[in-house]
PDB file of C-alpha atoms in Angstrom:
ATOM      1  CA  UNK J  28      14.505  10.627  -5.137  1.00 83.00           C
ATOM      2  CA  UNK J  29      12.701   7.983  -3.177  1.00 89.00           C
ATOM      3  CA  UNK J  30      13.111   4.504  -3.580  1.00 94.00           C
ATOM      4  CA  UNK J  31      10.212   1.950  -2.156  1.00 96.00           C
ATOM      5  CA  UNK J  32      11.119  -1.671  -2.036  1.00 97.00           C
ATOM      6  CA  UNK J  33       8.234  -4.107  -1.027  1.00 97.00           C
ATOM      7  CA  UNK J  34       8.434  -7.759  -0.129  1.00 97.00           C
ATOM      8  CA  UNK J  35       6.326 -10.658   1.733  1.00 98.00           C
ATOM      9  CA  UNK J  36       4.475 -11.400  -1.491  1.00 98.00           C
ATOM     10  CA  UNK J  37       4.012 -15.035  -2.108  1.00 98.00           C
ATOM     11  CA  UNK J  38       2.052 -18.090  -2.532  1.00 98.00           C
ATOM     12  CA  UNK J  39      -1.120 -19.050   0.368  1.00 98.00           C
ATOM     13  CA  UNK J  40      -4.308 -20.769   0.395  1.00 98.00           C
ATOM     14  CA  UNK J  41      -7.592 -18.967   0.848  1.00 98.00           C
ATOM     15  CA  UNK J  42      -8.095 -18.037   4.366  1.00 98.00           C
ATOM     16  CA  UNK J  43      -4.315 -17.223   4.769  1.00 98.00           C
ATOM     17  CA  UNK J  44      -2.983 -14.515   6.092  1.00 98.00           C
ATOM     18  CA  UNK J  45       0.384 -12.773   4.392  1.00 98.00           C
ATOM     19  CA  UNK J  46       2.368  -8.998   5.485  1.00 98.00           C
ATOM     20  CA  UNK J  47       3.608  -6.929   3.099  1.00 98.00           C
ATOM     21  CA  UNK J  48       6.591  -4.684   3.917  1.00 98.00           C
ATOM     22  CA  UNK J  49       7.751  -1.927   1.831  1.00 97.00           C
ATOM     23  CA  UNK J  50      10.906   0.063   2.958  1.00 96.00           C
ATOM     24  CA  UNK J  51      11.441   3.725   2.077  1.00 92.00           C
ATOM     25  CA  UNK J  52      15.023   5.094   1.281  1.00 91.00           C
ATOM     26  CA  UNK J  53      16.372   8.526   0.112  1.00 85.00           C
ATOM     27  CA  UNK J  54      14.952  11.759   0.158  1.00 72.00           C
ATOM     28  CA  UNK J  55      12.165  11.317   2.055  1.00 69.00           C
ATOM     29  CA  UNK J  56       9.992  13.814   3.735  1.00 66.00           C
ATOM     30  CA  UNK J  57       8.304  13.588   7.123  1.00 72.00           C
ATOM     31  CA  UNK J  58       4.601  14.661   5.872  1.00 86.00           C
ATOM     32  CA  UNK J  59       3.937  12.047   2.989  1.00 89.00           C
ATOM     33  CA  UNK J  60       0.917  10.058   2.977  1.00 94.00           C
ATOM     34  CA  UNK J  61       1.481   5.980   1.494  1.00 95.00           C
ATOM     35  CA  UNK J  62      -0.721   3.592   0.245  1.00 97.00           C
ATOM     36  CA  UNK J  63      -0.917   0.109  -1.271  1.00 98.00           C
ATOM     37  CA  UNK J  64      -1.894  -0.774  -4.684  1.00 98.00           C
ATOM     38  CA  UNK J  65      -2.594  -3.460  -6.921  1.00 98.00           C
ATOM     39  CA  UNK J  66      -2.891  -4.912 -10.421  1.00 98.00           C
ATOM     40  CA  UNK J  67      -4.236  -8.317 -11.433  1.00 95.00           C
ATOM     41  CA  UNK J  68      -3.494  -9.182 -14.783  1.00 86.00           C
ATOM     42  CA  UNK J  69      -6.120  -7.719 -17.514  1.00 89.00           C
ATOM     43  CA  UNK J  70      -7.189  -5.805 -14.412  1.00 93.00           C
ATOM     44  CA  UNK J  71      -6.793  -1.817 -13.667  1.00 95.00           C
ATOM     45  CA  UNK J  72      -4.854  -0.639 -10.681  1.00 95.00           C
ATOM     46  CA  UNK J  73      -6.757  -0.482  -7.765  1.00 96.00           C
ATOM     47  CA  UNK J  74      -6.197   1.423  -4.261  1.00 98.00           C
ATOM     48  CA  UNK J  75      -6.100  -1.163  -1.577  1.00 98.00           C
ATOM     49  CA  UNK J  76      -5.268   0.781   1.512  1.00 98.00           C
ATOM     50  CA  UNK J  77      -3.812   4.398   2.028  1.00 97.00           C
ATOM     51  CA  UNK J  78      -2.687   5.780   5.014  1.00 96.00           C
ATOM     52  CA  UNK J  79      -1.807   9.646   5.653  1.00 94.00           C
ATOM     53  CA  UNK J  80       1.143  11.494   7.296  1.00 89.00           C
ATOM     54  CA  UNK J  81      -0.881  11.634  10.190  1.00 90.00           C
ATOM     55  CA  UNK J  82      -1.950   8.263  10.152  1.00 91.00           C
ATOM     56  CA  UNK J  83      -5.478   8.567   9.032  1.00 95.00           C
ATOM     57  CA  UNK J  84      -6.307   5.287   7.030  1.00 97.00           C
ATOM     58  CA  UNK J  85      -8.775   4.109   4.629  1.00 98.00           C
ATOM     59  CA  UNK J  86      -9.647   0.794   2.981  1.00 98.00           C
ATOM     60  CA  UNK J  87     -10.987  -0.371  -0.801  1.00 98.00           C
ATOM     61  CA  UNK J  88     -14.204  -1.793   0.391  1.00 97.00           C
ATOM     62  CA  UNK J  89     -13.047  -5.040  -0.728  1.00 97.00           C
ATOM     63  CA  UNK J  90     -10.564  -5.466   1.615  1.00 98.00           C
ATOM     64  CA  UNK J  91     -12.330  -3.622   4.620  1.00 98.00           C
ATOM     65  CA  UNK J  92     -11.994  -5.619   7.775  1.00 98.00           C
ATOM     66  CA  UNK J  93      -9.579  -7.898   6.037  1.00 98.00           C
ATOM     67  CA  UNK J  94      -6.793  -5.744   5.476  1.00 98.00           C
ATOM     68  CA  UNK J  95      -4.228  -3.506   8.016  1.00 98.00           C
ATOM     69  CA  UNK J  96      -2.289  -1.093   6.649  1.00 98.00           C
ATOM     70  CA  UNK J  97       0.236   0.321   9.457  1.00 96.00           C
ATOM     71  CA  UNK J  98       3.689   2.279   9.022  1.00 93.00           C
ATOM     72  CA  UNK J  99       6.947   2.070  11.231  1.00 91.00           C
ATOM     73  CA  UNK J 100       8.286   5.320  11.166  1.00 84.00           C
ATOM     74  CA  UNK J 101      11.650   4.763  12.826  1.00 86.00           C
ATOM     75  CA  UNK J 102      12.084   1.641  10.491  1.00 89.00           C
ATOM     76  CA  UNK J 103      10.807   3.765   7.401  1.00 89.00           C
ATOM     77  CA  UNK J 104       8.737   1.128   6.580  1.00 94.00           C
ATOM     78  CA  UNK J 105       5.110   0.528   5.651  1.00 95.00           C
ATOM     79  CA  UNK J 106       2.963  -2.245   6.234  1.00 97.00           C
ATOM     80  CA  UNK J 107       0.174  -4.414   4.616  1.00 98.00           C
ATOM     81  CA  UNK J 108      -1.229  -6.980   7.044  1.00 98.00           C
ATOM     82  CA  UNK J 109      -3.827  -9.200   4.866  1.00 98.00           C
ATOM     83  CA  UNK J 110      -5.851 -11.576   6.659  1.00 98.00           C
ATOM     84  CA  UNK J 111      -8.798 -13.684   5.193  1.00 98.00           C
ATOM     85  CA  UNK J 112      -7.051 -13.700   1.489  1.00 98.00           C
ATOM     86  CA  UNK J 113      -9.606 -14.628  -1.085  1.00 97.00           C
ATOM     87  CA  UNK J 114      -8.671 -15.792  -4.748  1.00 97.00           C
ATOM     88  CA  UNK J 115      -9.935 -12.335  -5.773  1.00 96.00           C
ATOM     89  CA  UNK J 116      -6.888 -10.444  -3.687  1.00 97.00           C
ATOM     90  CA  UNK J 117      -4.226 -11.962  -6.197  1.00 97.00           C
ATOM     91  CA  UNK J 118      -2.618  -9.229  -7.854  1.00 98.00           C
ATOM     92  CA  UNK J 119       0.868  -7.812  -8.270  1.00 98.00           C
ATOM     93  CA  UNK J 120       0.910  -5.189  -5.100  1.00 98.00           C
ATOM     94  CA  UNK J 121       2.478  -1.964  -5.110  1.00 98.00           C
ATOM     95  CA  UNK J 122       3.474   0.564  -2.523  1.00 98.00           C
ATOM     96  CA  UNK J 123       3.431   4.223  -3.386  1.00 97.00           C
ATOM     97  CA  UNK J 124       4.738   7.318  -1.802  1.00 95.00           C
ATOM     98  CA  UNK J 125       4.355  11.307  -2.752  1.00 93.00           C
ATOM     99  CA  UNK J 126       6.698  13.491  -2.978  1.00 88.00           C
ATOM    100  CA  UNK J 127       6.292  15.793  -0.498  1.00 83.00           C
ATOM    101  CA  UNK J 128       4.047  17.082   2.326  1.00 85.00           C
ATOM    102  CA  UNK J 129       0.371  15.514   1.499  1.00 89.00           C
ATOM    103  CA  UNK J 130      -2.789  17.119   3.108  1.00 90.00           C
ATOM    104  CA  UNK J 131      -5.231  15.596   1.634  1.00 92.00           C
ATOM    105  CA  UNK J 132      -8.373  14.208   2.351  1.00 93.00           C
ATOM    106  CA  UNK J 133      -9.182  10.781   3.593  1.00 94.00           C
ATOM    107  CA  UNK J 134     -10.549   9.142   0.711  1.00 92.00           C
ATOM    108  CA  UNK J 135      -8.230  11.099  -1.685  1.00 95.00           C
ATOM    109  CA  UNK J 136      -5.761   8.454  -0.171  1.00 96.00           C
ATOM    110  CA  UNK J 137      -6.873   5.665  -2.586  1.00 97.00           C
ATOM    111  CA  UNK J 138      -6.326   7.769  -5.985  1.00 96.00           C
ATOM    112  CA  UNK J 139      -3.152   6.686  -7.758  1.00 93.00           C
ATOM    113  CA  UNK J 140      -2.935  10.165  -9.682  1.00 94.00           C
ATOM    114  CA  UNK J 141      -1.382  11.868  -6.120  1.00 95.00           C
ATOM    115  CA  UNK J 142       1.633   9.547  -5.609  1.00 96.00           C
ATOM    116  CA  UNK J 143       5.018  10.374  -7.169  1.00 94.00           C
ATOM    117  CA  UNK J 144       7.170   7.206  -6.046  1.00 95.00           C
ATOM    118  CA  UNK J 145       6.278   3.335  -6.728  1.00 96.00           C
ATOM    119  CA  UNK J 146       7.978   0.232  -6.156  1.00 97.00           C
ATOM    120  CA  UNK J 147       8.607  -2.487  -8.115  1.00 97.00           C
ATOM    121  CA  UNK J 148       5.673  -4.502  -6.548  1.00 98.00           C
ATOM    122  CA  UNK J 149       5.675  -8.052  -4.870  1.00 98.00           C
ATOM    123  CA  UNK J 150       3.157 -10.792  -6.280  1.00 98.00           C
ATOM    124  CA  UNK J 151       0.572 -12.017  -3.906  1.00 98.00           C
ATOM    125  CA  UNK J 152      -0.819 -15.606  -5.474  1.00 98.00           C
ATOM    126  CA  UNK J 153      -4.056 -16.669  -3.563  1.00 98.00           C
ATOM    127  CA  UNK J 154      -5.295 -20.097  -4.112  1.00 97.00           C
ATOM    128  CA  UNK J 155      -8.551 -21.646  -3.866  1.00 93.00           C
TER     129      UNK J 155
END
């Protein structure tokens, strides 16, 4: 099993900037591909920003330019930089893992249906 923990959720003003960490524990593997997700409330799940094994990245449009997803592998940890927030980016956000090797394409990165492991999310409040 692999457990993801995320934190640096919180409370900021519009224009703020905020880093999400999540940290990946037990059976991991060396060739899974992450991503971050999130949920507003009444809202669906959305893919914010996925990154591969072999750190090929892509971005929701929405957050394009804004957002920096990066990954410490030593630290087995995975990052969400967020600059810019908007009102719009509050949401419960997730990080998600699979569970195994992933090859897949670039833009396959965003799709929730390929990701085995989830944490237990940290709430990002943006404020106008």
């Amino acid at each position: 099993q692999v457990q993801l923990v995320e934190s640096g959720g919180g409370s900021v003003q519009a224009g703020g900037s905020l880093r999400l960490s999540c940290v990946a524990s037990g059976h991991t593997y060396s060739r899974y591909c992450m991503a971050w997700f999130r949920q507003g409330p009444g809202k669906e799940r959305e893919g914010v920003a996925g990154m591969s094994f072999d750190d090929r990245t892509t971005y929701a449009d929405s957050v394009k330019g804004r957002f920096t997803i990066s990954r410490d592998n030593a630290k087995n940890t995975l990052y969400l930089q967020m600059n810019s927030l908007k009102p719009e980016d509050t949401a419960m956000y997730y990080c998600a893992a699979t569970a195994g090797d992933c090859y897949v394409a670039t833009t396959t990165l965003l799709l929730f249906k390929i990701y085995n492991y989830w944490g237990q999310g940290t709430q990002v409040t943006v404020s106008s």
